[in-house]
Amino acid sequence: MGSLLVVKNLNIEFHDHDAPEQVVKNLNLELAQGEILGIVGESGSGKSMTAMAIAGLLRRHDMKIEGEILFEGTELLHTKRSELRKYQGNDIGIIFQEPMTSLNPVKRIGWQVEESLRIHRPQMRKEERYQLAIESLRNVELENPEQVYKKYPHELSGGMRQRVMIASAMICEPKLLIADEPTTALDVTIQLQIVKLLQKLNREKKTSILFISHDLSLVKRLCGKILVMHNGDVVEAGETLAIFQHPKELYTQNLINAIPKLKKIVV
């Protein structure tokens, strides 16, 4: 199976302080078609910066980015913005941590779910867009998608809004879905529902997923492989089960030991 995504020697450095701050250091990763890869680490480890760079969302004058990001063999890191936009939302979808900051509060859900279609399928008729939006909302297991289509973001629960974000990201059936801390703002029950939904999309659509999280219990449930990041460095990488059973690095051991253990309550 060939690699869908290859990242080579990615370095990200900020220049908005007195001294340069390197937030990602010589990162390398490969993601095959249909694979789910987790990037884990505590806040500030560089995992979200890596995701943003892959999504093409880090274009600032006060930062320096070096390396290569190859998507199906095409180098994206140094490509023109106009070329990059052809991939964003079409071949590469992204969902963020807090949907209320990503969803427009004054636009109805249906309009927002259809946005990628208006950009990447401008010839599509309004009726076709509507049908695809309803299908996408149904695919993320939202009940009464026709009603959800008409609502505003504030009328939905946090879990429903996150499903809307996934529906928006998946409507063009991207080959790669980047999920940047998509469950952080949700309660445990809803977190598991979102993870099961991502598993379903991966299984049915063969979508490759890059799952960014500090929650190792969710990563263990979802991802076949993981990268462990600490202070911008990849400190450990490999098969998820092998790393959980035999972590080599003390940092990885501490992350695993920090996973809450359920204790039996004696009444």
PDB file of C-alpha atoms in Angstrom:
ATOM      1  CA  MET A   1       0.000   0.000   0.000  1.00  0.00           C
ATOM      2  CA  GLY A   2       1.526   3.339  -1.064  1.00  0.00           C
ATOM      3  CA  SER A   3       1.829   6.352   1.222  1.00  0.00           C
ATOM      4  CA  LEU A   4      -0.883   8.971   0.926  1.00  0.00           C
ATOM      5  CA  LEU A   5       0.993  11.464   3.104  1.00  0.00           C
ATOM      6  CA  VAL A   6       4.730  11.745   3.729  1.00  0.00           C
ATOM      7  CA  VAL A   7       6.252  14.420   5.965  1.00  0.00           C
ATOM      8  CA  LYS A   8      10.035  14.804   5.838  1.00  0.00           C
ATOM      9  CA  ASN A   9      12.170  16.765   8.297  1.00  0.00           C
ATOM     10  CA  LEU A  10       9.439  19.236   9.236  1.00  0.00           C
ATOM     11  CA  ASN A  11      10.739  22.156  11.283  1.00  0.00           C
ATOM     12  CA  ILE A  12       8.524  24.984  12.534  1.00  0.00           C
ATOM     13  CA  GLU A  13      10.067  28.010  14.193  1.00  0.00           C
ATOM     14  CA  PHE A  14       8.363  31.157  15.532  1.00  0.00           C
ATOM     15  CA  HIS A  15      10.064  34.521  15.371  1.00  0.00           C
ATOM     16  CA  ASP A  16       7.561  36.609  17.348  1.00  0.00           C
ATOM     17  CA  HIS A  17       9.672  36.649  20.538  1.00  0.00           C
ATOM     18  CA  ASP A  18      13.146  37.968  21.387  1.00  0.00           C
ATOM     19  CA  ALA A  19      14.656  34.582  20.533  1.00  0.00           C
ATOM     20  CA  PRO A  20      13.383  32.106  17.894  1.00  0.00           C
ATOM     21  CA  GLU A  21      11.216  29.315  19.331  1.00  0.00           C
ATOM     22  CA  GLN A  22      11.310  25.953  17.576  1.00  0.00           C
ATOM     23  CA  VAL A  23       7.989  24.200  18.135  1.00  0.00           C
ATOM     24  CA  VAL A  24       8.465  21.221  15.765  1.00  0.00           C
ATOM     25  CA  LYS A  25      11.885  19.644  15.219  1.00  0.00           C
ATOM     26  CA  ASN A  26      12.791  17.345  12.310  1.00  0.00           C
ATOM     27  CA  LEU A  27       9.446  15.539  12.306  1.00  0.00           C
ATOM     28  CA  ASN A  28       8.966  12.612   9.929  1.00  0.00           C
ATOM     29  CA  LEU A  29       5.798  10.598   9.363  1.00  0.00           C
ATOM     30  CA  GLU A  30       4.069   8.435   6.774  1.00  0.00           C
ATOM     31  CA  LEU A  31       0.367   7.727   6.455  1.00  0.00           C
ATOM     32  CA  ALA A  32      -0.967   5.070   4.091  1.00  0.00           C
ATOM     33  CA  GLN A  33      -4.349   5.139   2.382  1.00  0.00           C
ATOM     34  CA  GLY A  34      -6.999   3.912   4.828  1.00  0.00           C
ATOM     35  CA  GLU A  35      -4.692   4.156   7.867  1.00  0.00           C
ATOM     36  CA  ILE A  36      -5.354   5.961  11.149  1.00  0.00           C
ATOM     37  CA  LEU A  37      -2.316   7.597  12.760  1.00  0.00           C
ATOM     38  CA  GLY A  38      -2.400   9.273  16.146  1.00  0.00           C
ATOM     39  CA  ILE A  39      -0.152  12.119  17.276  1.00  0.00           C
ATOM     40  CA  VAL A  40      -0.147  12.392  21.058  1.00  0.00           C
ATOM     41  CA  GLY A  41       1.486  14.639  23.610  1.00  0.00           C
ATOM     42  CA  GLU A  42       0.688  17.243  26.234  1.00  0.00           C
ATOM     43  CA  SER A  43      -0.169  20.861  25.441  1.00  0.00           C
ATOM     44  CA  GLY A  44       2.721  22.636  23.734  1.00  0.00           C
ATOM     45  CA  SER A  45       4.269  19.431  22.380  1.00  0.00           C
ATOM     46  CA  GLY A  46       3.895  20.575  18.757  1.00  0.00           C
ATOM     47  CA  LYS A  47       1.188  18.150  17.671  1.00  0.00           C
ATOM     48  CA  SER A  48      -1.391  20.760  16.624  1.00  0.00           C
ATOM     49  CA  MET A  49       1.287  22.836  14.860  1.00  0.00           C
ATOM     50  CA  THR A  50       2.146  19.728  12.848  1.00  0.00           C
ATOM     51  CA  ALA A  51      -1.519  19.237  11.919  1.00  0.00           C
ATOM     52  CA  MET A  52      -1.918  22.887  10.906  1.00  0.00           C
ATOM     53  CA  ALA A  53       1.196  22.708   8.723  1.00  0.00           C
ATOM     54  CA  ILE A  54      -0.068  19.586   6.950  1.00  0.00           C
ATOM     55  CA  ALA A  55      -3.446  21.281   6.401  1.00  0.00           C
ATOM     56  CA  GLY A  56      -1.685  24.300   4.895  1.00  0.00           C
ATOM     57  CA  LEU A  57      -2.937  26.665   7.587  1.00  0.00           C
ATOM     58  CA  LEU A  58       0.435  27.990   8.770  1.00  0.00           C
ATOM     59  CA  ARG A  59       1.370  30.835   6.464  1.00  0.00           C
ATOM     60  CA  ARG A  60       2.679  33.654   8.642  1.00  0.00           C
ATOM     61  CA  HIS A  61       5.440  36.204   8.256  1.00  0.00           C
ATOM     62  CA  ASP A  62       6.679  35.598  11.808  1.00  0.00           C
ATOM     63  CA  MET A  63       7.424  31.913  11.354  1.00  0.00           C
ATOM     64  CA  LYS A  64       9.870  29.769   9.447  1.00  0.00           C
ATOM     65  CA  ILE A  65       8.795  26.361   8.123  1.00  0.00           C
ATOM     66  CA  GLU A  66      11.218  23.932   6.521  1.00  0.00           C
ATOM     67  CA  GLY A  67      10.957  20.393   5.228  1.00  0.00           C
ATOM     68  CA  GLU A  68       8.613  18.587   2.850  1.00  0.00           C
ATOM     69  CA  ILE A  69       4.931  17.654   3.008  1.00  0.00           C
ATOM     70  CA  LEU A  70       4.057  15.270   0.187  1.00  0.00           C
ATOM     71  CA  PHE A  71       0.413  14.457  -0.512  1.00  0.00           C
ATOM     72  CA  GLU A  72       0.116  11.717  -3.152  1.00  0.00           C
ATOM     73  CA  GLY A  73       3.599  12.764  -4.267  1.00  0.00           C
ATOM     74  CA  THR A  74       2.762  16.481  -4.597  1.00  0.00           C
ATOM     75  CA  GLU A  75       4.790  18.813  -2.384  1.00  0.00           C
ATOM     76  CA  LEU A  76       2.377  21.081  -0.499  1.00  0.00           C
ATOM     77  CA  LEU A  77       4.527  22.995   1.970  1.00  0.00           C
ATOM     78  CA  HIS A  78       5.983  25.412  -0.573  1.00  0.00           C
ATOM     79  CA  THR A  79       3.167  25.420  -3.087  1.00  0.00           C
ATOM     80  CA  LYS A  80       1.218  28.583  -3.981  1.00  0.00           C
ATOM     81  CA  ARG A  81      -1.876  29.390  -1.951  1.00  0.00           C
ATOM     82  CA  SER A  82      -4.073  29.171  -5.041  1.00  0.00           C
ATOM     83  CA  GLU A  83      -2.844  25.609  -5.684  1.00  0.00           C
ATOM     84  CA  LEU A  84      -3.131  24.651  -2.023  1.00  0.00           C
ATOM     85  CA  ARG A  85      -6.794  25.693  -1.930  1.00  0.00           C
ATOM     86  CA  LYS A  86      -7.561  22.989  -4.492  1.00  0.00           C
ATOM     87  CA  TYR A  87      -6.657  20.417  -1.826  1.00  0.00           C
ATOM     88  CA  GLN A  88      -8.107  22.086   1.266  1.00  0.00           C
ATOM     89  CA  GLY A  89     -11.642  20.865   1.890  1.00  0.00           C
ATOM     90  CA  ASN A  90     -11.528  18.664  -1.204  1.00  0.00           C
ATOM     91  CA  ASP A  91      -8.750  16.072  -0.770  1.00  0.00           C
ATOM     92  CA  ILE A  92      -7.851  17.142   2.758  1.00  0.00           C
ATOM     93  CA  GLY A  93     -10.575  17.764   5.344  1.00  0.00           C
ATOM     94  CA  ILE A  94     -10.009  19.120   8.839  1.00  0.00           C
ATOM     95  CA  ILE A  95     -12.042  19.223  12.041  1.00  0.00           C
ATOM     96  CA  PHE A  96     -11.059  21.372  14.996  1.00  0.00           C
ATOM     97  CA  GLN A  97     -11.296  21.162  18.756  1.00  0.00           C
ATOM     98  CA  GLU A  98     -14.163  23.600  19.345  1.00  0.00           C
ATOM     99  CA  PRO A  99     -16.861  23.747  16.669  1.00  0.00           C
ATOM    100  CA  MET A 100     -18.411  26.947  18.042  1.00  0.00           C
ATOM    101  CA  THR A 101     -15.275  28.847  16.983  1.00  0.00           C
ATOM    102  CA  SER A 102     -15.312  27.189  13.543  1.00  0.00           C
ATOM    103  CA  LEU A 103     -19.014  27.382  12.741  1.00  0.00           C
ATOM    104  CA  ASN A 104     -20.476  30.734  11.696  1.00  0.00           C
ATOM    105  CA  PRO A 105     -23.109  31.663  14.323  1.00  0.00           C
ATOM    106  CA  VAL A 106     -25.295  33.596  11.848  1.00  0.00           C
ATOM    107  CA  LYS A 107     -25.385  30.968   9.080  1.00  0.00           C
ATOM    108  CA  ARG A 108     -27.640  27.926   9.063  1.00  0.00           C
ATOM    109  CA  ILE A 109     -26.048  24.485   9.359  1.00  0.00           C
ATOM    110  CA  GLY A 110     -26.965  23.436   5.815  1.00  0.00           C
ATOM    111  CA  TRP A 111     -25.262  26.466   4.268  1.00  0.00           C
ATOM    112  CA  GLN A 112     -22.079  25.690   6.200  1.00  0.00           C
ATOM    113  CA  VAL A 113     -22.049  21.973   5.374  1.00  0.00           C
ATOM    114  CA  GLU A 114     -22.393  22.837   1.675  1.00  0.00           C
ATOM    115  CA  GLU A 115     -19.529  25.365   1.708  1.00  0.00           C
ATOM    116  CA  SER A 116     -16.869  22.995   0.311  1.00  0.00           C
ATOM    117  CA  LEU A 117     -19.233  22.002  -2.497  1.00  0.00           C
ATOM    118  CA  ARG A 118     -19.717  25.649  -3.495  1.00  0.00           C
ATOM    119  CA  ILE A 119     -15.919  26.074  -3.620  1.00  0.00           C
ATOM    120  CA  HIS A 120     -14.867  22.794  -5.228  1.00  0.00           C
ATOM    121  CA  ARG A 121     -18.008  21.861  -7.205  1.00  0.00           C
ATOM    122  CA  PRO A 122     -19.213  25.269  -8.463  1.00  0.00           C
ATOM    123  CA  GLN A 123     -21.149  23.676 -11.322  1.00  0.00           C
ATOM    124  CA  MET A 124     -23.290  21.604  -8.945  1.00  0.00           C
ATOM    125  CA  ARG A 125     -26.972  22.496  -8.844  1.00  0.00           C
ATOM    126  CA  LYS A 126     -28.585  23.720  -5.612  1.00  0.00           C
ATOM    127  CA  GLU A 127     -30.770  20.591  -5.352  1.00  0.00           C
ATOM    128  CA  GLU A 128     -27.725  18.323  -5.651  1.00  0.00           C
ATOM    129  CA  ARG A 129     -25.889  20.252  -2.936  1.00  0.00           C
ATOM    130  CA  TYR A 130     -28.908  19.927  -0.662  1.00  0.00           C
ATOM    131  CA  GLN A 131     -29.153  16.169  -1.172  1.00  0.00           C
ATOM    132  CA  LEU A 132     -25.425  15.681  -0.519  1.00  0.00           C
ATOM    133  CA  ALA A 133     -25.615  17.844   2.619  1.00  0.00           C
ATOM    134  CA  ILE A 134     -28.530  15.777   3.965  1.00  0.00           C
ATOM    135  CA  GLU A 135     -26.658  12.564   3.149  1.00  0.00           C
ATOM    136  CA  SER A 136     -23.516  13.859   4.858  1.00  0.00           C
ATOM    137  CA  LEU A 137     -25.478  14.824   7.988  1.00  0.00           C
ATOM    138  CA  ARG A 138     -27.108  11.395   7.980  1.00  0.00           C
ATOM    139  CA  ASN A 139     -23.703   9.701   7.565  1.00  0.00           C
ATOM    140  CA  VAL A 140     -22.530  11.263  10.823  1.00  0.00           C
ATOM    141  CA  GLU A 141     -25.616   9.781  12.509  1.00  0.00           C
ATOM    142  CA  LEU A 142     -27.514  13.010  13.172  1.00  0.00           C
ATOM    143  CA  GLU A 143     -31.206  12.331  13.616  1.00  0.00           C
ATOM    144  CA  ASN A 144     -33.655  14.317  11.476  1.00  0.00           C
ATOM    145  CA  PRO A 145     -30.959  15.745   9.167  1.00  0.00           C
ATOM    146  CA  GLU A 146     -33.560  17.814   7.297  1.00  0.00           C
ATOM    147  CA  GLN A 147     -34.317  19.640  10.556  1.00  0.00           C
ATOM    148  CA  VAL A 148     -30.640  19.989  11.526  1.00  0.00           C
ATOM    149  CA  TYR A 149     -29.975  21.496   8.063  1.00  0.00           C
ATOM    150  CA  LYS A 150     -32.265  24.447   8.928  1.00  0.00           C
ATOM    151  CA  LYS A 151     -30.892  25.152  12.408  1.00  0.00           C
ATOM    152  CA  TYR A 152     -28.223  27.566  13.653  1.00  0.00           C
ATOM    153  CA  PRO A 153     -25.162  26.313  15.598  1.00  0.00           C
ATOM    154  CA  HIS A 154     -26.413  27.613  18.974  1.00  0.00           C
ATOM    155  CA  GLU A 155     -29.504  25.413  18.622  1.00  0.00           C
ATOM    156  CA  LEU A 156     -27.400  22.235  18.702  1.00  0.00           C
ATOM    157  CA  SER A 157     -25.563  20.450  21.503  1.00  0.00           C
ATOM    158  CA  GLY A 158     -21.757  20.267  21.565  1.00  0.00           C
ATOM    159  CA  GLY A 159     -21.775  16.687  20.301  1.00  0.00           C
ATOM    160  CA  MET A 160     -24.162  17.568  17.472  1.00  0.00           C
ATOM    161  CA  ARG A 161     -22.012  20.544  16.457  1.00  0.00           C
ATOM    162  CA  GLN A 162     -18.942  18.311  16.305  1.00  0.00           C
ATOM    163  CA  ARG A 163     -20.845  15.880  14.070  1.00  0.00           C
ATOM    164  CA  VAL A 164     -21.768  18.822  11.834  1.00  0.00           C
ATOM    165  CA  MET A 165     -18.063  19.703  11.586  1.00  0.00           C
ATOM    166  CA  ILE A 166     -17.279  16.131  10.549  1.00  0.00           C
ATOM    167  CA  ALA A 167     -20.122  16.211   7.988  1.00  0.00           C
ATOM    168  CA  SER A 168     -18.693  19.454   6.568  1.00  0.00           C
ATOM    169  CA  ALA A 169     -15.186  18.006   6.395  1.00  0.00           C
ATOM    170  CA  MET A 170     -16.383  14.774   4.741  1.00  0.00           C
ATOM    171  CA  ILE A 171     -18.875  16.131   2.185  1.00  0.00           C
ATOM    172  CA  CYS A 172     -16.300  16.124  -0.651  1.00  0.00           C
ATOM    173  CA  GLU A 173     -15.114  12.674   0.485  1.00  0.00           C
ATOM    174  CA  PRO A 174     -11.497  13.714   1.188  1.00  0.00           C
ATOM    175  CA  LYS A 175      -8.748  11.121   1.141  1.00  0.00           C
ATOM    176  CA  LEU A 176      -7.274  12.562   4.340  1.00  0.00           C
ATOM    177  CA  LEU A 177      -9.142  13.787   7.419  1.00  0.00           C
ATOM    178  CA  ILE A 178      -7.146  15.735  10.009  1.00  0.00           C
ATOM    179  CA  ALA A 179      -8.887  15.644  13.386  1.00  0.00           C
ATOM    180  CA  ASP A 180      -7.231  18.162  15.732  1.00  0.00           C
ATOM    181  CA  GLU A 181      -8.353  17.413  19.305  1.00  0.00           C
ATOM    182  CA  PRO A 182     -11.935  16.819  18.089  1.00  0.00           C
ATOM    183  CA  THR A 183     -13.231  15.430  21.397  1.00  0.00           C
ATOM    184  CA  THR A 184     -11.634  17.725  23.997  1.00  0.00           C
ATOM    185  CA  ALA A 185     -14.705  19.867  24.687  1.00  0.00           C
ATOM    186  CA  LEU A 186     -17.069  16.872  24.915  1.00  0.00           C
ATOM    187  CA  ASP A 187     -18.056  14.617  27.785  1.00  0.00           C
ATOM    188  CA  VAL A 188     -16.738  11.052  27.914  1.00  0.00           C
ATOM    189  CA  THR A 189     -19.833   9.389  26.444  1.00  0.00           C
ATOM    190  CA  ILE A 190     -19.909  11.740  23.454  1.00  0.00           C
ATOM    191  CA  GLN A 191     -16.137  11.349  23.000  1.00  0.00           C
ATOM    192  CA  LEU A 192     -16.579   7.613  22.489  1.00  0.00           C
ATOM    193  CA  GLN A 193     -19.431   8.217  20.040  1.00  0.00           C
ATOM    194  CA  ILE A 194     -17.211  10.545  17.958  1.00  0.00           C
ATOM    195  CA  VAL A 195     -14.365   7.989  17.977  1.00  0.00           C
ATOM    196  CA  LYS A 196     -16.758   5.261  16.808  1.00  0.00           C
ATOM    197  CA  LEU A 197     -18.014   7.606  14.087  1.00  0.00           C
ATOM    198  CA  LEU A 198     -14.446   8.217  12.868  1.00  0.00           C
ATOM    199  CA  GLN A 199     -13.853   4.445  12.845  1.00  0.00           C
ATOM    200  CA  LYS A 200     -16.981   3.998  10.760  1.00  0.00           C
ATOM    201  CA  LEU A 201     -15.953   6.679   8.238  1.00  0.00           C
ATOM    202  CA  ASN A 202     -12.501   5.128   7.985  1.00  0.00           C
ATOM    203  CA  ARG A 203     -13.972   1.668   7.436  1.00  0.00           C
ATOM    204  CA  GLU A 204     -16.705   2.650   4.969  1.00  0.00           C
ATOM    205  CA  LYS A 205     -15.030   5.489   3.063  1.00  0.00           C
ATOM    206  CA  LYS A 206     -11.400   4.260   3.368  1.00  0.00           C
ATOM    207  CA  THR A 207     -10.552   7.754   4.623  1.00  0.00           C
ATOM    208  CA  SER A 208      -7.078   8.121   6.109  1.00  0.00           C
ATOM    209  CA  ILE A 209      -7.199   9.903   9.466  1.00  0.00           C
ATOM    210  CA  LEU A 210      -4.575  11.914  11.316  1.00  0.00           C
ATOM    211  CA  PHE A 211      -5.911  12.038  14.876  1.00  0.00           C
ATOM    212  CA  ILE A 212      -4.357  14.651  17.180  1.00  0.00           C
ATOM    213  CA  SER A 213      -5.007  14.179  20.885  1.00  0.00           C
ATOM    214  CA  HIS A 214      -3.579  14.315  24.396  1.00  0.00           C
ATOM    215  CA  ASP A 215      -5.972  11.504  25.407  1.00  0.00           C
ATOM    216  CA  LEU A 216      -4.123   8.207  25.088  1.00  0.00           C
ATOM    217  CA  SER A 217      -7.192   6.108  25.911  1.00  0.00           C
ATOM    218  CA  LEU A 218      -8.952   7.437  22.784  1.00  0.00           C
ATOM    219  CA  VAL A 219      -5.806   7.071  20.670  1.00  0.00           C
ATOM    220  CA  LYS A 220      -5.429   3.454  21.782  1.00  0.00           C
ATOM    221  CA  ARG A 221      -9.032   2.752  20.781  1.00  0.00           C
ATOM    222  CA  LEU A 222      -8.824   4.443  17.371  1.00  0.00           C
ATOM    223  CA  CYS A 223      -5.296   4.454  15.946  1.00  0.00           C
ATOM    224  CA  GLY A 224      -3.197   1.663  14.472  1.00  0.00           C
ATOM    225  CA  LYS A 225       0.019   3.671  14.825  1.00  0.00           C
ATOM    226  CA  ILE A 226       1.070   6.603  16.982  1.00  0.00           C
ATOM    227  CA  LEU A 227       3.714   9.306  17.230  1.00  0.00           C
ATOM    228  CA  VAL A 228       4.497  10.563  20.722  1.00  0.00           C
ATOM    229  CA  MET A 229       5.635  14.211  20.790  1.00  0.00           C
ATOM    230  CA  HIS A 230       7.355  16.159  23.548  1.00  0.00           C
ATOM    231  CA  ASN A 231       8.668  19.733  23.252  1.00  0.00           C
ATOM    232  CA  GLY A 232       8.554  19.564  19.447  1.00  0.00           C
ATOM    233  CA  ASP A 233      10.370  16.227  19.163  1.00  0.00           C
ATOM    234  CA  VAL A 234       8.984  12.821  18.203  1.00  0.00           C
ATOM    235  CA  VAL A 235      10.229  10.766  21.146  1.00  0.00           C
ATOM    236  CA  GLU A 236       8.586   7.487  20.156  1.00  0.00           C
ATOM    237  CA  ALA A 237       6.752   6.086  17.120  1.00  0.00           C
ATOM    238  CA  GLY A 238       5.329   2.738  16.090  1.00  0.00           C
ATOM    239  CA  GLU A 239       2.397   0.340  16.340  1.00  0.00           C
ATOM    240  CA  THR A 240      -0.045   1.486  19.017  1.00  0.00           C
ATOM    241  CA  LEU A 241      -0.318  -1.874  20.793  1.00  0.00           C
ATOM    242  CA  ALA A 242       3.468  -2.335  20.889  1.00  0.00           C
ATOM    243  CA  ILE A 243       4.027   1.120  22.370  1.00  0.00           C
ATOM    244  CA  PHE A 244       1.341   0.632  25.016  1.00  0.00           C
ATOM    245  CA  GLN A 245       2.724  -2.779  25.984  1.00  0.00           C
ATOM    246  CA  HIS A 246       6.416  -1.851  25.844  1.00  0.00           C
ATOM    247  CA  PRO A 247       6.971   1.929  25.943  1.00  0.00           C
ATOM    248  CA  LYS A 248      10.674   2.684  25.536  1.00  0.00           C
ATOM    249  CA  GLU A 249      10.753   6.315  26.636  1.00  0.00           C
ATOM    250  CA  LEU A 250      10.120   7.528  30.171  1.00  0.00           C
ATOM    251  CA  TYR A 251       7.890  10.320  28.815  1.00  0.00           C
ATOM    252  CA  THR A 252       5.686   7.755  27.032  1.00  0.00           C
ATOM    253  CA  GLN A 253       5.560   5.624  30.189  1.00  0.00           C
ATOM    254  CA  ASN A 254       4.417   8.651  32.198  1.00  0.00           C
ATOM    255  CA  LEU A 255       1.690   9.475  29.643  1.00  0.00           C
ATOM    256  CA  ILE A 256       0.397   5.900  29.787  1.00  0.00           C
ATOM    257  CA  ASN A 257       0.527   5.831  33.587  1.00  0.00           C
ATOM    258  CA  ALA A 258      -1.477   9.071  33.657  1.00  0.00           C
ATOM    259  CA  ILE A 259      -4.488   7.411  31.963  1.00  0.00           C
ATOM    260  CA  PRO A 260      -7.239   7.263  34.622  1.00  0.00           C
ATOM    261  CA  LYS A 261      -7.876   3.740  35.890  1.00  0.00           C
ATOM    262  CA  LEU A 262     -11.464   2.774  36.697  1.00  0.00           C
ATOM    263  CA  LYS A 263     -11.716   1.321  40.172  1.00  0.00           C
ATOM    264  CA  LYS A 264     -14.481  -0.919  41.398  1.00  0.00           C
ATOM    265  CA  ILE A 265     -16.655   0.789  43.977  1.00  0.00           C
ATOM    266  CA  VAL A 266     -17.647  -1.437  46.861  1.00  0.00           C
ATOM    267  CA  VAL A 267     -21.082  -0.546  48.227  1.00  0.00           C
TER     268      VAL A 267
END
